[in-house]
Amino acid sequence: MQQITLTKQELKEIIAKEVREALNGKKPISPNSIFRNVKIEFEDFANINRKYEFIKNLRLGRVHSLGHPISLKKYSDGFETIHRRAYTQEVHDYIRKLTLSAFGAKLNSDLNEVECSQAAEIYTAIKELYLHLYKKRLSTLSIEDFE
């Protein structure tokens, strides 16, 4: 191994440059974080549901949560009967599984680094389409459509 000599100032500059690049640079996506920044969230549904006046008259659960897909039918949740059957986390999992299937994979860890970036893009496209279609569905409904 060849030995080099650096001044203290040169070493500080190299370290500062590397730290800056690490903080500002684009971090690679790992299997554990593929969908972290793009996943469908409670607020995605809440923002759509808030736009429809008739939803305020529905039974949405103990906390009157707007952050879930709304059902025409009422379902028992053990304590009360509500217009909610699907949960945001389930929708995320369905979109995640559909995305992974595009790569012939079942687990996030089955993807390499390039596929992880592509998976995040595919997930985002599916999520946007899903939310668009959900919004379109709600726009055709009125309070009379619900049980």
Tab-separated table of C-alpha atoms in Angstrom:
chain	number	residue	atom	x	y	z
A	1	MET	CA	0.000	0.000	0.000
A	2	GLN	CA	1.286	3.410	-0.963
A	3	GLN	CA	1.481	6.038	1.747
A	4	ILE	CA	0.464	9.648	1.124
A	5	THR	CA	0.912	12.723	3.236
A	6	LEU	CA	-1.791	15.326	3.754
A	7	THR	CA	-1.764	18.527	5.681
A	8	LYS	CA	-4.345	18.978	8.405
A	9	GLN	CA	-6.127	21.585	6.241
A	10	GLU	CA	-6.266	19.246	3.223
A	11	LEU	CA	-7.730	16.486	5.393
A	12	LYS	CA	-10.386	18.859	6.769
A	13	GLU	CA	-11.339	19.921	3.235
A	14	ILE	CA	-11.668	16.320	2.055
A	15	ILE	CA	-13.809	15.384	5.052
A	16	ALA	CA	-15.995	18.484	4.658
A	17	LYS	CA	-16.509	17.724	0.958
A	18	GLU	CA	-17.474	14.104	1.647
A	19	VAL	CA	-19.880	15.118	4.423
A	20	ARG	CA	-21.516	17.728	2.138
A	21	GLU	CA	-21.959	15.177	-0.626
A	22	ALA	CA	-23.364	12.621	1.803
A	23	LEU	CA	-25.893	15.109	3.172
A	24	ASN	CA	-26.885	16.681	-0.145
A	25	GLY	CA	-26.424	13.741	-2.443
A	26	LYS	CA	-29.149	11.384	-3.546
A	27	LYS	CA	-29.201	8.383	-1.297
A	28	PRO	CA	-29.757	5.008	-2.914
A	29	ILE	CA	-33.111	3.373	-2.253
A	30	SER	CA	-32.908	0.208	-0.213
A	31	PRO	CA	-35.530	-2.561	-0.043
A	32	ASN	CA	-36.578	-1.299	3.386
A	33	SER	CA	-37.327	2.186	2.100
A	34	ILE	CA	-38.658	1.667	-1.448
A	35	PHE	CA	-42.160	2.908	-0.703
A	36	ARG	CA	-41.495	5.072	2.369
A	37	ASN	CA	-41.692	8.421	0.545
A	38	VAL	CA	-44.386	7.474	-1.967
A	39	LYS	CA	-46.838	5.278	-0.054
A	40	ILE	CA	-50.528	6.063	0.025
A	41	GLU	CA	-51.370	7.822	3.282
A	42	PHE	CA	-54.319	8.525	5.565
A	43	GLU	CA	-54.219	12.167	4.409
A	44	ASP	CA	-54.563	11.186	0.733
A	45	PHE	CA	-58.026	9.788	1.488
A	46	ALA	CA	-58.900	12.508	3.999
A	47	ASN	CA	-58.151	15.271	1.469
A	48	ILE	CA	-60.464	13.662	-1.094
A	49	ASN	CA	-63.219	12.734	1.377
A	50	ARG	CA	-63.354	16.245	2.861
A	51	LYS	CA	-64.418	17.632	-0.511
A	52	TYR	CA	-67.772	15.817	-0.446
A	53	GLU	CA	-70.458	17.224	1.823
A	54	PHE	CA	-72.462	13.972	2.020
A	55	ILE	CA	-69.559	12.172	3.699
A	56	LYS	CA	-70.077	14.320	6.799
A	57	ASN	CA	-73.419	12.524	7.285
A	58	LEU	CA	-71.945	9.010	7.226
A	59	ARG	CA	-70.883	6.892	10.162
A	60	LEU	CA	-67.141	6.510	9.768
A	61	GLY	CA	-66.144	5.052	13.115
A	62	ARG	CA	-65.468	6.097	16.671
A	63	VAL	CA	-63.092	8.874	15.639
A	64	HIS	CA	-65.118	9.791	12.515
A	65	SER	CA	-62.052	9.173	10.429
A	66	LEU	CA	-61.998	10.424	6.848
A	67	GLY	CA	-58.662	8.766	6.045
A	68	HIS	CA	-60.037	5.530	4.586
A	69	PRO	CA	-61.932	4.471	1.463
A	70	ILE	CA	-65.670	4.951	2.010
A	71	SER	CA	-68.064	2.036	1.442
A	72	LEU	CA	-71.690	2.219	0.307
A	73	LYS	CA	-72.581	-0.601	2.696
A	74	LYS	CA	-72.347	-0.483	6.462
A	75	TYR	CA	-70.152	-2.982	8.274
A	76	SER	CA	-69.865	-3.868	11.930
A	77	ASP	CA	-66.517	-3.105	13.501
A	78	GLY	CA	-67.438	-4.743	16.800
A	79	PHE	CA	-68.664	-1.563	18.485
A	80	GLU	CA	-70.794	0.120	15.861
A	81	THR	CA	-71.909	-0.101	12.245
A	82	ILE	CA	-69.849	2.087	9.926
A	83	HIS	CA	-69.286	2.920	6.230
A	84	ARG	CA	-65.752	1.581	6.214
A	85	ARG	CA	-64.321	-1.834	5.496
A	86	ALA	CA	-60.935	-1.206	3.858
A	87	TYR	CA	-58.064	0.513	5.623
A	88	THR	CA	-55.323	2.717	4.196
A	89	GLN	CA	-52.608	0.220	5.147
A	90	GLU	CA	-54.411	-2.512	3.204
A	91	VAL	CA	-54.621	-0.309	0.109
A	92	HIS	CA	-50.881	0.398	0.448
A	93	ASP	CA	-50.154	-3.312	0.688
A	94	TYR	CA	-52.240	-4.107	-2.427
A	95	ILE	CA	-50.454	-1.418	-4.464
A	96	ARG	CA	-47.076	-2.585	-3.117
A	97	LYS	CA	-47.794	-6.203	-4.083
A	98	LEU	CA	-49.024	-5.192	-7.533
A	99	THR	CA	-45.866	-3.123	-8.015
A	100	LEU	CA	-43.604	-5.985	-6.951
A	101	SER	CA	-45.420	-8.364	-9.289
A	102	ALA	CA	-44.316	-6.184	-12.230
A	103	PHE	CA	-40.788	-7.373	-11.400
A	104	GLY	CA	-41.790	-10.985	-10.799
A	105	ALA	CA	-41.060	-10.439	-7.111
A	106	LYS	CA	-42.968	-11.063	-3.888
A	107	LEU	CA	-40.729	-9.247	-1.407
A	108	ASN	CA	-39.088	-5.817	-1.440
A	109	SER	CA	-35.774	-7.569	-0.805
A	110	ASP	CA	-36.120	-9.439	-4.136
A	111	LEU	CA	-35.327	-6.186	-5.981
A	112	ASN	CA	-31.907	-4.742	-6.747
A	113	GLU	CA	-31.072	-1.039	-6.385
A	114	VAL	CA	-32.141	-0.069	-9.924
A	115	GLU	CA	-35.395	-1.999	-9.594
A	116	CYS	CA	-36.071	-0.288	-6.249
A	117	SER	CA	-36.079	3.119	-7.965
A	118	GLN	CA	-38.279	1.812	-10.758
A	119	ALA	CA	-40.643	0.229	-8.217
A	120	ALA	CA	-41.087	3.568	-6.461
A	121	GLU	CA	-42.042	5.158	-9.799
A	122	ILE	CA	-44.507	2.371	-10.640
A	123	TYR	CA	-46.040	2.549	-7.146
A	124	THR	CA	-46.527	6.314	-7.542
A	125	ALA	CA	-48.228	5.868	-10.931
A	126	ILE	CA	-50.591	3.195	-9.569
A	127	LYS	CA	-51.338	5.274	-6.467
A	128	GLU	CA	-52.186	8.350	-8.578
A	129	LEU	CA	-54.464	6.298	-10.824
A	130	TYR	CA	-56.140	4.683	-7.806
A	131	LEU	CA	-56.792	8.051	-6.108
A	132	HIS	CA	-58.065	9.538	-9.382
A	133	LEU	CA	-60.526	6.660	-9.811
A	134	TYR	CA	-61.559	6.859	-6.136
A	135	LYS	CA	-62.264	10.585	-6.525
A	136	LYS	CA	-64.188	9.914	-9.747
A	137	ARG	CA	-66.309	7.286	-7.951
A	138	LEU	CA	-67.167	9.668	-5.110
A	139	SER	CA	-68.090	12.426	-7.545
A	140	THR	CA	-70.918	10.248	-8.904
A	141	LEU	CA	-72.416	9.498	-5.467
A	142	SER	CA	-74.888	11.250	-3.197
A	143	ILE	CA	-76.140	10.493	0.310
A	144	GLU	CA	-79.048	8.505	-1.172
A	145	ASP	CA	-76.592	5.916	-2.525
A	146	PHE	CA	-75.557	4.829	0.971
A	147	GLU	CA	-77.366	2.317	3.204
